[in-house]
Amino acid sequence: MKLAGHQPNYIPWPGYFVKMAQCDIFVILDTAQFQTGSSSDNRNLIKTSQGTQMLTVPVKRKGMGLQRFDEVVVIPGWKRNHLMALQVNYAKAPYFKEVFPMLEQVLQDTGYLIDTNIAFIRLVHDLLGLETKLVFLSALPQFADLRKNELIAAICRYFSADCYLSGNGARAYNQPEIFEKQGIKLEYLDYQPVTYPQLWGSFIPNLSIVDMLFNCGAEGTCKLLLSEVQV
């Protein structure tokens, strides 16, 4: 059994769902520390006639200190701007009429970032027909005191997973000996973005998966992602 995990990013890039598709259990780290700066926890890129645009959900930071992901409160008013940006830039996309109403339903401002992010992740999980089981770290309170590789190894043992699928970027800080000691195989997913038809000129990789959905539809996106995975 193969397990992977990741923070619940905002409208993630396609590689997020490739990683999800390649495992049996995907742990959403909803109680992990919320990242600031260049993180995609509350922002991601879409394509426009001028290049790219970053859609950022503004969150409250002042006086909040270090926050868990499920504690992050958003600043109201972002939803209208994000939906308008999607409508303006993708109205001519082949699958706009199919995809946009679904985004209108899930990109809701409930006051907490995690609600929006998880609603979107669930939507794409279902659109792609993934059989991967989604598990939330908040549902595993027995591991609250563990961190990083010790946490992942413990979760693997809990679910009897004998393989952990890590993102390629984690090579720098993973500790293989922790997994080896527990008899858990450590694999890396090195996803190379696949080219697909886009609006607005030359292809730009590593955008939010909404770009692929608008241009290729749910069925086309599924075929692209599941056929191009390299583990």
Coordinates of N, CA and C in Angstrom, one line a residue:
M1 N 0.8 -1.2 0.0 CA 0.0 0.0 0.0 C 0.9 1.2 0.0
K2 N 0.5 2.2 -0.8 CA 1.3 3.4 -1.0 C 0.5 4.6 -0.4
L3 N 1.3 5.4 0.4 CA 0.7 6.6 1.0 C 1.4 7.9 0.7
A4 N 0.7 9.0 0.6 CA 1.3 10.3 0.3 C 0.6 11.3 1.2
G5 N 1.2 12.5 1.3 CA 0.6 13.5 2.1 C 1.0 14.9 1.6
H6 N 0.1 15.9 1.9 CA 0.4 17.2 1.4 C -0.5 18.2 2.2
Q7 N 0.0 19.5 2.3 CA -0.9 20.5 2.8 C -2.1 20.8 1.8
P8 N -3.2 21.2 2.3 CA -4.3 21.5 1.4 C -4.2 22.9 0.8
N9 N -3.4 22.9 -0.3 CA -3.1 24.2 -1.0 C -4.3 24.8 -1.7
Y10 N -4.2 26.0 -2.1 CA -5.3 26.7 -2.8 C -5.2 26.4 -4.3
I11 N -6.3 26.0 -4.9 CA -6.5 25.6 -6.3 C -5.1 25.0 -6.8
P12 N -4.7 23.9 -6.3 CA -3.3 23.4 -6.6 C -3.0 23.2 -8.1
W13 N -1.7 23.0 -8.3 CA -1.2 22.7 -9.7 C -1.5 21.3 -10.0
P14 N -1.4 20.9 -11.3 CA -1.7 19.5 -11.7 C -0.9 18.4 -10.9
G15 N 0.4 18.7 -10.6 CA 1.3 17.7 -10.0 C 0.7 17.3 -8.6
Y16 N 0.0 18.2 -8.0 CA -0.7 17.8 -6.7 C -1.6 16.6 -6.9
F17 N -2.3 16.6 -7.9 CA -3.3 15.5 -8.2 C -2.7 14.3 -8.8
V18 N -1.6 14.5 -9.5 CA -0.8 13.4 -10.0 C -0.3 12.6 -8.8
K19 N 0.2 13.3 -7.8 CA 0.7 12.6 -6.6 C -0.4 11.9 -5.9
M20 N -1.6 12.5 -5.8 CA -2.7 11.9 -5.2 C -3.2 10.6 -5.9
A21 N -3.1 10.7 -7.3 CA -3.6 9.6 -8.1 C -2.7 8.4 -8.0
Q22 N -1.4 8.6 -7.6 CA -0.4 7.5 -7.6 C -0.4 6.8 -6.2
C23 N -1.2 7.1 -5.3 CA -1.2 6.4 -4.0 C -2.6 5.9 -3.6
D24 N -2.6 5.0 -2.6 CA -3.8 4.5 -2.1 C -4.5 5.4 -1.1
I25 N -3.6 6.0 -0.3 CA -4.1 6.9 0.7 C -3.4 8.2 0.6
F26 N -4.1 9.3 0.6 CA -3.6 10.7 0.5 C -4.0 11.4 1.8
V27 N -3.0 11.8 2.6 CA -3.2 12.5 3.9 C -3.2 14.0 3.7
I28 N -4.3 14.6 3.9 CA -4.3 16.1 3.9 C -3.9 16.6 5.2
L29 N -2.8 17.4 5.2 CA -2.2 17.8 6.4 C -2.8 19.1 6.9
D30 N -4.1 19.0 7.3 CA -4.9 20.2 7.7 C -4.5 20.8 9.0
T31 N -3.7 20.1 9.8 CA -3.3 20.7 11.1 C -1.8 21.1 11.1
A32 N -1.2 21.0 9.9 CA 0.2 21.4 9.8 C 0.3 22.9 9.9
Q33 N 1.5 23.4 10.1 CA 1.7 24.9 10.2 C 1.4 25.5 8.8
F34 N 0.7 26.6 8.9 CA 0.4 27.4 7.7 C 1.7 28.1 7.3
Q35 N 2.0 28.0 6.0 CA 3.2 28.6 5.5 C 3.0 30.0 4.9
T36 N 4.0 30.9 5.1 CA 3.9 32.2 4.6 C 4.9 32.4 3.5
G37 N 4.9 33.6 2.9 CA 5.9 33.9 1.9 C 5.5 33.4 0.5
S38 N 6.3 32.6 -0.1 CA 6.1 32.1 -1.4 C 5.3 30.8 -1.5
S39 N 4.7 30.4 -0.4 CA 3.9 29.2 -0.4 C 2.6 29.3 -1.2
S40 N 2.2 28.2 -1.7 CA 0.9 28.1 -2.5 C -0.3 27.7 -1.6
D41 N -0.1 27.9 -0.3 CA -1.2 27.5 0.7 C -2.4 28.4 0.4
N42 N -2.2 29.6 0.1 CA -3.4 30.5 -0.1 C -3.3 31.3 -1.5
R43 N -2.5 30.8 -2.4 CA -2.5 31.4 -3.7 C -2.0 30.5 -4.8
N44 N -2.3 30.9 -6.1 CA -1.8 30.1 -7.2 C -2.0 30.9 -8.5
L45 N -1.4 30.4 -9.6 CA -1.3 31.1 -10.8 C -2.4 30.7 -11.8
I46 N -2.9 31.7 -12.5 CA -3.7 31.4 -13.7 C -3.1 32.1 -14.9
K47 N -3.6 31.8 -16.1 CA -3.1 32.5 -17.3 C -4.0 33.6 -17.8
T48 N -3.4 34.7 -18.3 CA -4.1 35.8 -18.8 C -3.5 36.2 -20.1
S49 N -4.1 37.2 -20.8 CA -3.6 37.7 -22.1 C -2.3 38.4 -21.9
Q50 N -2.0 38.7 -20.7 CA -0.7 39.4 -20.4 C 0.4 38.5 -19.8
G51 N 0.1 37.2 -19.7 CA 1.0 36.3 -19.0 C 0.3 35.5 -17.9
T52 N 0.7 35.7 -16.7 CA 0.1 35.0 -15.6 C -0.4 36.0 -14.5
Q53 N -1.3 35.6 -13.7 CA -1.9 36.4 -12.6 C -1.9 35.5 -11.4
M54 N -1.5 36.0 -10.3 CA -1.5 35.3 -9.0 C -2.8 35.6 -8.3
L55 N -3.6 34.6 -8.1 CA -4.8 34.7 -7.3 C -4.5 34.4 -5.8
T56 N -4.6 35.4 -5.0 CA -4.3 35.2 -3.6 C -5.5 35.4 -2.7
V57 N -5.7 34.5 -1.8 CA -6.8 34.6 -0.8 C -6.1 35.4 0.4
P58 N -6.5 36.6 0.7 CA -5.9 37.3 1.8 C -6.3 36.7 3.1
V59 N -5.4 36.6 4.0 CA -5.6 36.0 5.3 C -5.2 36.9 6.4
K60 N -5.7 36.7 7.6 CA -5.4 37.5 8.7 C -4.1 37.0 9.4
R61 N -3.1 37.9 9.5 CA -1.8 37.5 10.1 C -1.5 38.3 11.3
K62 N -1.8 39.5 11.4 CA -1.4 40.4 12.5 C -1.9 39.9 13.8
G63 N -1.0 39.6 14.7 CA -1.4 39.1 16.0 C -1.7 37.7 16.1
M64 N -1.6 37.0 15.0 CA -2.0 35.6 14.9 C -0.9 34.6 15.3
G65 N 0.4 35.1 15.1 CA 1.5 34.2 15.4 C 1.5 33.0 14.5
L66 N 2.2 31.9 14.9 CA 2.2 30.7 14.1 C 0.8 30.1 14.1
Q67 N 0.3 29.7 13.0 CA -1.0 29.2 12.9 C -1.0 27.8 12.3
R68 N -1.9 27.0 12.8 CA -2.2 25.7 12.1 C -3.1 26.1 10.8
F69 N -3.0 25.2 9.8 CA -3.8 25.5 8.6 C -5.2 25.6 8.9
D70 N -5.8 24.8 9.8 CA -7.2 24.8 10.0 C -7.6 26.0 10.9
E71 N -6.7 26.9 11.3 CA -7.0 28.0 12.1 C -7.0 29.3 11.3
V72 N -6.5 29.3 10.1 CA -6.3 30.5 9.2 C -7.7 31.1 8.8
V73 N -7.8 32.3 9.2 CA -9.0 33.1 8.9 C -8.8 34.0 7.6
V74 N -9.7 34.0 6.7 CA -9.6 34.8 5.5 C -10.1 36.2 5.7
I75 N -9.7 37.2 4.9 CA -10.2 38.5 4.9 C -11.3 38.5 3.8
P76 N -12.5 38.9 4.1 CA -13.6 38.8 3.2 C -13.4 39.7 1.9
G77 N -14.1 39.3 0.8 CA -14.0 40.1 -0.4 C -13.3 39.5 -1.5
W78 N -12.5 38.4 -1.3 CA -11.7 37.8 -2.3 C -12.5 37.0 -3.3
K79 N -13.6 36.4 -2.9 CA -14.3 35.4 -3.8 C -14.8 36.1 -5.1
R80 N -15.4 37.3 -5.0 CA -15.9 38.0 -6.2 C -14.7 38.2 -7.1
N81 N -13.6 38.7 -6.6 CA -12.5 39.0 -7.5 C -11.9 37.8 -8.2
H82 N -11.8 36.7 -7.4 CA -11.2 35.5 -8.0 C -12.2 34.9 -9.1
L83 N -13.4 34.9 -8.8 CA -14.4 34.4 -9.8 C -14.4 35.3 -11.1
M84 N -14.3 36.6 -10.8 CA -14.3 37.5 -12.0 C -13.0 37.3 -12.8
A85 N -11.9 37.1 -12.2 CA -10.7 36.9 -12.9 C -10.8 35.6 -13.7
L86 N -11.4 34.5 -13.2 CA -11.5 33.3 -13.9 C -12.5 33.5 -15.1
Q87 N -13.5 34.2 -14.9 CA -14.5 34.5 -15.9 C -13.9 35.3 -17.1
V88 N -13.2 36.4 -16.7 CA -12.6 37.2 -17.7 C -11.6 36.5 -18.6
N89 N -10.8 35.7 -17.9 CA -9.6 35.1 -18.6 C -9.9 33.7 -19.3
Y90 N -11.0 33.1 -18.9 CA -11.3 31.8 -19.4 C -12.7 31.7 -20.1
A91 N -13.3 32.8 -20.3 CA -14.7 32.7 -20.9 C -14.7 32.1 -22.3
K92 N -13.5 32.2 -23.0 CA -13.4 31.6 -24.3 C -12.8 30.2 -24.4
A93 N -12.5 29.7 -23.2 CA -11.9 28.3 -23.1 C -13.0 27.3 -23.5
P94 N -12.6 26.2 -24.1 CA -13.5 25.2 -24.6 C -14.5 24.6 -23.5
Y95 N -14.0 24.5 -22.3 CA -14.8 23.9 -21.3 C -15.3 24.9 -20.2
F96 N -15.3 26.1 -20.5 CA -15.7 27.2 -19.5 C -17.1 26.9 -19.0
K97 N -18.0 26.7 -19.8 CA -19.4 26.5 -19.4 C -19.6 25.3 -18.5
E98 N -18.7 24.3 -18.7 CA -18.8 23.1 -17.9 C -18.1 23.2 -16.6
V99 N -17.0 23.9 -16.5 CA -16.2 24.0 -15.3 C -16.6 25.2 -14.4
F100 N -16.9 26.3 -15.0 CA -17.0 27.5 -14.1 C -18.2 27.4 -13.1
P101 N -19.3 26.8 -13.4 CA -20.4 26.7 -12.4 C -19.9 25.8 -11.2
M102 N -19.1 24.8 -11.5 CA -18.6 24.0 -10.4 C -17.6 24.8 -9.5
L103 N -16.8 25.7 -10.1 CA -15.9 26.5 -9.3 C -16.7 27.5 -8.5
E104 N -17.8 28.0 -9.0 CA -18.7 28.9 -8.3 C -19.2 28.3 -7.0
Q105 N -19.5 27.0 -7.1 CA -20.0 26.3 -5.9 C -19.0 26.0 -4.9
V106 N -17.8 25.7 -5.2 CA -16.8 25.3 -4.2 C -15.9 26.5 -3.7
L107 N -15.8 27.5 -4.5 CA -14.9 28.7 -4.0 C -15.8 29.6 -3.2
Q108 N -16.2 29.1 -2.0 CA -17.0 29.8 -1.1 C -16.2 30.4 0.0
D109 N -16.6 31.6 0.5 CA -15.9 32.2 1.6 C -16.7 31.9 2.9
T110 N -16.3 30.9 3.6 CA -16.9 30.5 4.9 C -16.2 31.2 6.1
G111 N -15.1 31.9 5.8 CA -14.4 32.6 6.8 C -13.1 31.9 7.1
Y112 N -12.9 30.6 6.7 CA -11.7 29.9 6.9 C -11.1 29.4 5.6
L113 N -9.8 29.5 5.4 CA -9.2 29.1 4.2 C -9.3 27.7 3.9
I114 N -9.2 26.9 4.9 CA -9.2 25.4 4.7 C -10.5 24.9 4.1
D115 N -11.6 25.5 4.4 CA -12.9 25.1 3.9 C -12.9 25.2 2.3
T116 N -12.4 26.4 1.9 CA -12.3 26.6 0.4 C -11.4 25.6 -0.2
N117 N -10.2 25.5 0.3 CA -9.2 24.6 -0.3 C -9.6 23.2 -0.3
I118 N -10.2 22.7 0.7 CA -10.6 21.3 0.7 C -11.8 21.0 -0.2
A119 N -12.7 22.0 -0.3 CA -13.8 21.8 -1.2 C -13.3 21.7 -2.6
F120 N -12.3 22.5 -3.0 CA -11.8 22.4 -4.3 C -11.1 21.1 -4.6
I121 N -10.3 20.7 -3.6 CA -9.5 19.4 -3.7 C -10.5 18.3 -3.9
R122 N -11.5 18.2 -3.1 CA -12.5 17.2 -3.2 C -13.2 17.2 -4.6
L123 N -13.5 18.4 -5.1 CA -14.1 18.5 -6.4 C -13.2 17.8 -7.5
V124 N -12.0 18.2 -7.5 CA -11.1 17.7 -8.5 C -10.8 16.2 -8.3
H125 N -10.7 15.8 -7.1 CA -10.6 14.3 -6.8 C -11.7 13.6 -7.4
D126 N -12.9 14.1 -7.3 CA -14.1 13.4 -7.9 C -14.2 13.5 -9.4
L127 N -13.9 14.7 -9.9 CA -13.9 14.9 -11.3 C -13.0 14.0 -12.1
L128 N -11.8 13.7 -11.5 CA -10.8 12.8 -12.1 C -11.1 11.4 -11.9
G129 N -12.2 11.1 -11.0 CA -12.5 9.7 -10.8 C -11.5 9.0 -10.0
L130 N -10.8 9.7 -9.1 CA -9.7 9.0 -8.3 C -10.3 8.1 -7.2
E131 N -9.7 7.0 -7.1 CA -10.1 6.0 -6.0 C -9.3 6.2 -4.7
T132 N -8.4 7.1 -4.8 CA -7.5 7.4 -3.6 C -8.3 7.8 -2.4
K133 N -8.1 7.2 -1.3 CA -8.8 7.6 0.0 C -8.2 8.8 0.5
L134 N -9.0 9.8 0.8 CA -8.6 11.0 1.5 C -8.7 10.9 3.0
V135 N -7.6 11.2 3.7 CA -7.6 11.1 5.1 C -7.1 12.5 5.6
F136 N -7.6 13.0 6.7 CA -7.2 14.2 7.3 C -6.4 14.0 8.6
L137 N -5.3 14.8 8.6 CA -4.4 14.7 9.8 C -5.2 15.0 11.1
S138 N -6.1 15.9 11.0 CA -6.9 16.2 12.2 C -7.7 15.1 12.8
A139 N -7.9 14.0 11.9 CA -8.6 12.8 12.4 C -7.7 11.8 13.0
L140 N -6.4 12.2 13.1 CA -5.4 11.3 13.7 C -4.7 12.0 14.9
P141 N -5.5 12.4 15.9 CA -4.9 13.2 17.0 C -3.8 12.4 17.8
Q142 N -3.7 11.1 17.7 CA -2.6 10.4 18.4 C -1.2 10.7 17.9
F143 N -1.2 11.4 16.7 CA 0.2 11.8 16.1 C 0.5 13.2 16.3
A144 N -0.3 13.9 17.1 CA -0.1 15.4 17.3 C 1.3 15.8 17.7
D145 N 2.0 15.0 18.4 CA 3.3 15.4 18.9 C 4.4 15.1 18.0
L146 N 4.1 14.4 16.9 CA 5.2 14.0 16.0 C 5.4 15.1 14.8
R147 N 6.5 15.1 14.3 CA 6.8 16.1 13.2 C 7.5 15.5 12.1
K148 N 7.3 16.0 10.9 CA 8.1 15.7 9.7 C 8.1 14.2 9.4
N149 N 9.3 13.6 9.2 CA 9.4 12.3 8.8 C 8.9 11.3 9.8
E150 N 9.1 11.6 11.1 CA 8.6 10.7 12.1 C 7.1 10.6 12.1
L151 N 6.4 11.8 11.8 CA 5.0 11.8 11.6 C 4.5 10.9 10.4
I152 N 5.2 11.1 9.3 CA 4.8 10.4 8.1 C 5.0 8.9 8.3
A153 N 6.1 8.5 8.9 CA 6.4 7.1 9.1 C 5.4 6.5 10.0
A154 N 5.0 7.2 11.1 CA 4.0 6.7 12.0 C 2.6 6.5 11.3
I155 N 2.2 7.5 10.5 CA 1.0 7.4 9.7 C 1.0 6.2 8.8
C156 N 2.2 6.0 8.1 CA 2.3 4.8 7.2 C 2.1 3.5 8.0
R157 N 2.7 3.4 9.2 CA 2.5 2.2 10.0 C 1.1 2.0 10.4
Y158 N 0.4 3.1 10.8 CA -1.0 3.1 11.2 C -1.9 2.5 10.1
F159 N -1.6 2.9 8.9 CA -2.4 2.4 7.7 C -1.8 1.2 7.0
S160 N -0.8 0.6 7.6 CA -0.1 -0.5 7.0 C 0.5 -0.3 5.6
A161 N 0.9 1.0 5.4 CA 1.4 1.3 4.1 C 2.9 1.0 4.1
D162 N 3.4 0.3 3.1 CA 4.8 -0.1 3.0 C 5.6 0.8 2.1
C163 N 5.0 1.9 1.6 CA 5.6 2.8 0.7 C 5.1 4.2 0.9
Y164 N 6.1 5.1 0.9 CA 5.7 6.5 1.0 C 6.1 7.3 -0.2
L165 N 5.2 7.9 -0.9 CA 5.5 8.7 -2.1 C 5.7 10.2 -1.7
S166 N 6.9 10.6 -1.9 CA 7.2 12.0 -1.5 C 7.4 12.9 -2.8
G167 N 7.2 14.2 -2.6 CA 7.5 15.1 -3.7 C 9.0 15.2 -3.9
N168 N 9.4 15.5 -5.1 CA 10.8 15.5 -5.4 C 11.5 16.6 -4.7
G169 N 10.8 17.7 -4.4 CA 11.4 18.8 -3.6 C 11.8 18.5 -2.2
A170 N 11.3 17.3 -1.7 CA 11.5 17.0 -0.3 C 12.8 16.2 -0.2
R171 N 13.5 15.9 -1.2 CA 14.8 15.2 -1.1 C 15.8 15.9 -0.2
A172 N 15.7 17.2 -0.2 CA 16.7 18.0 0.6 C 16.6 17.8 2.1
Y173 N 15.4 17.5 2.6 CA 15.2 17.3 4.0 C 14.6 16.0 4.5
N174 N 14.3 15.1 3.6 CA 13.9 13.8 4.0 C 15.0 13.0 4.7
Q175 N 14.7 12.2 5.6 CA 15.6 11.3 6.3 C 15.3 9.9 6.0
P176 N 15.9 9.3 4.9 CA 15.6 8.0 4.5 C 15.8 6.9 5.6
E177 N 16.7 7.1 6.5 CA 16.9 6.1 7.5 C 15.7 5.9 8.4
I178 N 14.9 6.9 8.6 CA 13.7 6.8 9.4 C 12.7 5.8 8.7
F179 N 12.6 5.9 7.4 CA 11.7 5.0 6.7 C 12.3 3.6 6.6
E180 N 13.6 3.5 6.4 CA 14.2 2.2 6.3 C 14.1 1.5 7.6
K181 N 14.2 2.1 8.7 CA 14.1 1.5 10.0 C 12.8 0.9 10.2
Q182 N 11.8 1.5 9.6 CA 10.4 1.0 9.8 C 10.0 0.1 8.6
G183 N 10.9 -0.2 7.7 CA 10.5 -1.1 6.6 C 9.6 -0.4 5.6
I184 N 9.7 0.9 5.5 CA 8.9 1.6 4.5 C 9.7 2.1 3.4
K185 N 9.3 1.8 2.2 CA 10.1 2.2 1.0 C 9.8 3.7 0.7
L186 N 10.8 4.5 0.4 CA 10.7 5.9 0.1 C 10.8 6.1 -1.4
E187 N 9.7 6.6 -2.0 CA 9.8 6.9 -3.5 C 9.5 8.3 -3.7
Y188 N 10.0 8.8 -4.9 CA 9.8 10.2 -5.2 C 9.0 10.3 -6.5
L189 N 8.1 11.3 -6.5 CA 7.3 11.6 -7.7 C 8.0 12.8 -8.4
D190 N 8.5 12.6 -9.6 CA 9.2 13.7 -10.3 C 8.3 14.0 -11.5
Y191 N 7.2 14.8 -11.2 CA 6.2 15.1 -12.3 C 6.8 16.1 -13.2
Q192 N 6.8 15.8 -14.5 CA 7.2 16.8 -15.5 C 5.9 17.3 -16.2
P193 N 5.6 18.6 -16.1 CA 4.4 19.1 -16.7 C 4.2 18.7 -18.2
V194 N 3.0 18.3 -18.5 CA 2.7 17.9 -19.8 C 2.1 19.1 -20.6
T195 N 2.4 19.2 -21.8 CA 1.9 20.4 -22.6 C 0.5 20.1 -23.1
Y196 N -0.4 21.1 -23.0 CA -1.8 20.9 -23.5 C -2.2 22.3 -24.1
P197 N -3.3 22.3 -24.9 CA -3.7 23.6 -25.5 C -4.1 24.6 -24.4
Q198 N -3.6 25.8 -24.6 CA -4.0 26.9 -23.7 C -4.5 28.1 -24.5
L199 N -5.2 29.0 -23.9 CA -5.5 30.3 -24.5 C -4.3 31.2 -24.3
W200 N -4.3 32.3 -25.0 CA -3.3 33.4 -24.8 C -1.9 33.0 -25.1
G201 N -1.6 32.4 -26.3 CA -0.2 32.3 -26.8 C 0.5 31.0 -26.3
S202 N 1.8 31.2 -26.2 CA 2.7 30.1 -25.8 C 2.3 29.4 -24.5
F203 N 2.6 28.1 -24.5 CA 2.3 27.3 -23.3 C 3.1 27.8 -22.1
I204 N 2.4 27.9 -20.9 CA 3.0 28.2 -19.7 C 2.7 27.0 -18.7
P205 N 3.8 26.4 -18.2 CA 3.5 25.2 -17.2 C 3.3 25.7 -15.8
N206 N 2.9 24.7 -15.0 CA 2.9 24.9 -13.5 C 1.8 26.0 -13.1
L207 N 0.7 26.1 -13.8 CA -0.4 26.9 -13.4 C -1.3 26.1 -12.5
S208 N -2.3 26.7 -11.9 CA -3.3 26.0 -11.2 C -4.0 25.0 -12.1
I209 N -4.5 23.9 -11.6 CA -5.1 22.9 -12.4 C -6.4 23.5 -13.1
V210 N -6.9 24.6 -12.6 CA -8.1 25.2 -13.2 C -7.8 25.5 -14.7
D211 N -6.6 25.9 -15.0 CA -6.2 26.2 -16.4 C -6.4 25.0 -17.3
M212 N -6.0 23.8 -16.8 CA -6.1 22.6 -17.5 C -7.6 22.2 -17.6
L213 N -8.3 22.3 -16.6 CA -9.7 22.0 -16.6 C -10.5 22.8 -17.6
F214 N -10.3 24.1 -17.6 CA -11.0 25.0 -18.6 C -10.6 24.7 -20.0
N215 N -9.4 24.3 -20.2 CA -8.9 24.1 -21.6 C -9.1 22.6 -22.1
C216 N -9.1 21.7 -21.2 CA -9.2 20.3 -21.6 C -10.4 19.5 -21.0
G217 N -11.1 20.1 -20.1 CA -12.3 19.5 -19.5 C -11.8 18.4 -18.5
A218 N -12.8 17.9 -17.7 CA -12.4 16.9 -16.7 C -11.9 15.6 -17.3
E219 N -12.5 15.1 -18.4 CA -12.1 13.9 -19.0 C -10.7 14.0 -19.6
G220 N -10.4 15.2 -20.3 CA -9.2 15.4 -20.9 C -8.1 15.6 -19.9
T221 N -8.4 16.3 -18.8 CA -7.4 16.4 -17.7 C -7.1 15.1 -17.1
C222 N -8.0 14.3 -16.9 CA -7.8 12.9 -16.3 C -6.8 12.1 -17.2
K223 N -7.0 12.2 -18.5 CA -6.2 11.4 -19.4 C -4.8 12.0 -19.4
L224 N -4.6 13.3 -19.4 CA -3.3 13.9 -19.4 C -2.5 13.6 -18.1
L225 N -3.2 13.7 -17.0 CA -2.5 13.4 -15.8 C -2.1 12.0 -15.5
L226 N -3.1 11.1 -15.8 CA -2.8 9.7 -15.5 C -1.9 9.0 -16.5
S227 N -1.8 9.6 -17.7 CA -0.9 9.0 -18.7 C 0.5 9.5 -18.7
E228 N 0.7 10.6 -18.0 CA 2.1 11.3 -18.0 C 2.8 11.1 -16.7
V229 N 2.3 10.4 -15.8 CA 3.0 10.2 -14.5 C 4.3 9.4 -14.6
Q230 N 5.3 9.9 -14.0 CA 6.6 9.2 -13.9 C 7.0 9.1 -12.5
V231 N 7.0 7.9 -12.0 CA 7.3 7.7 -10.5 C 8.7 7.1 -10.5

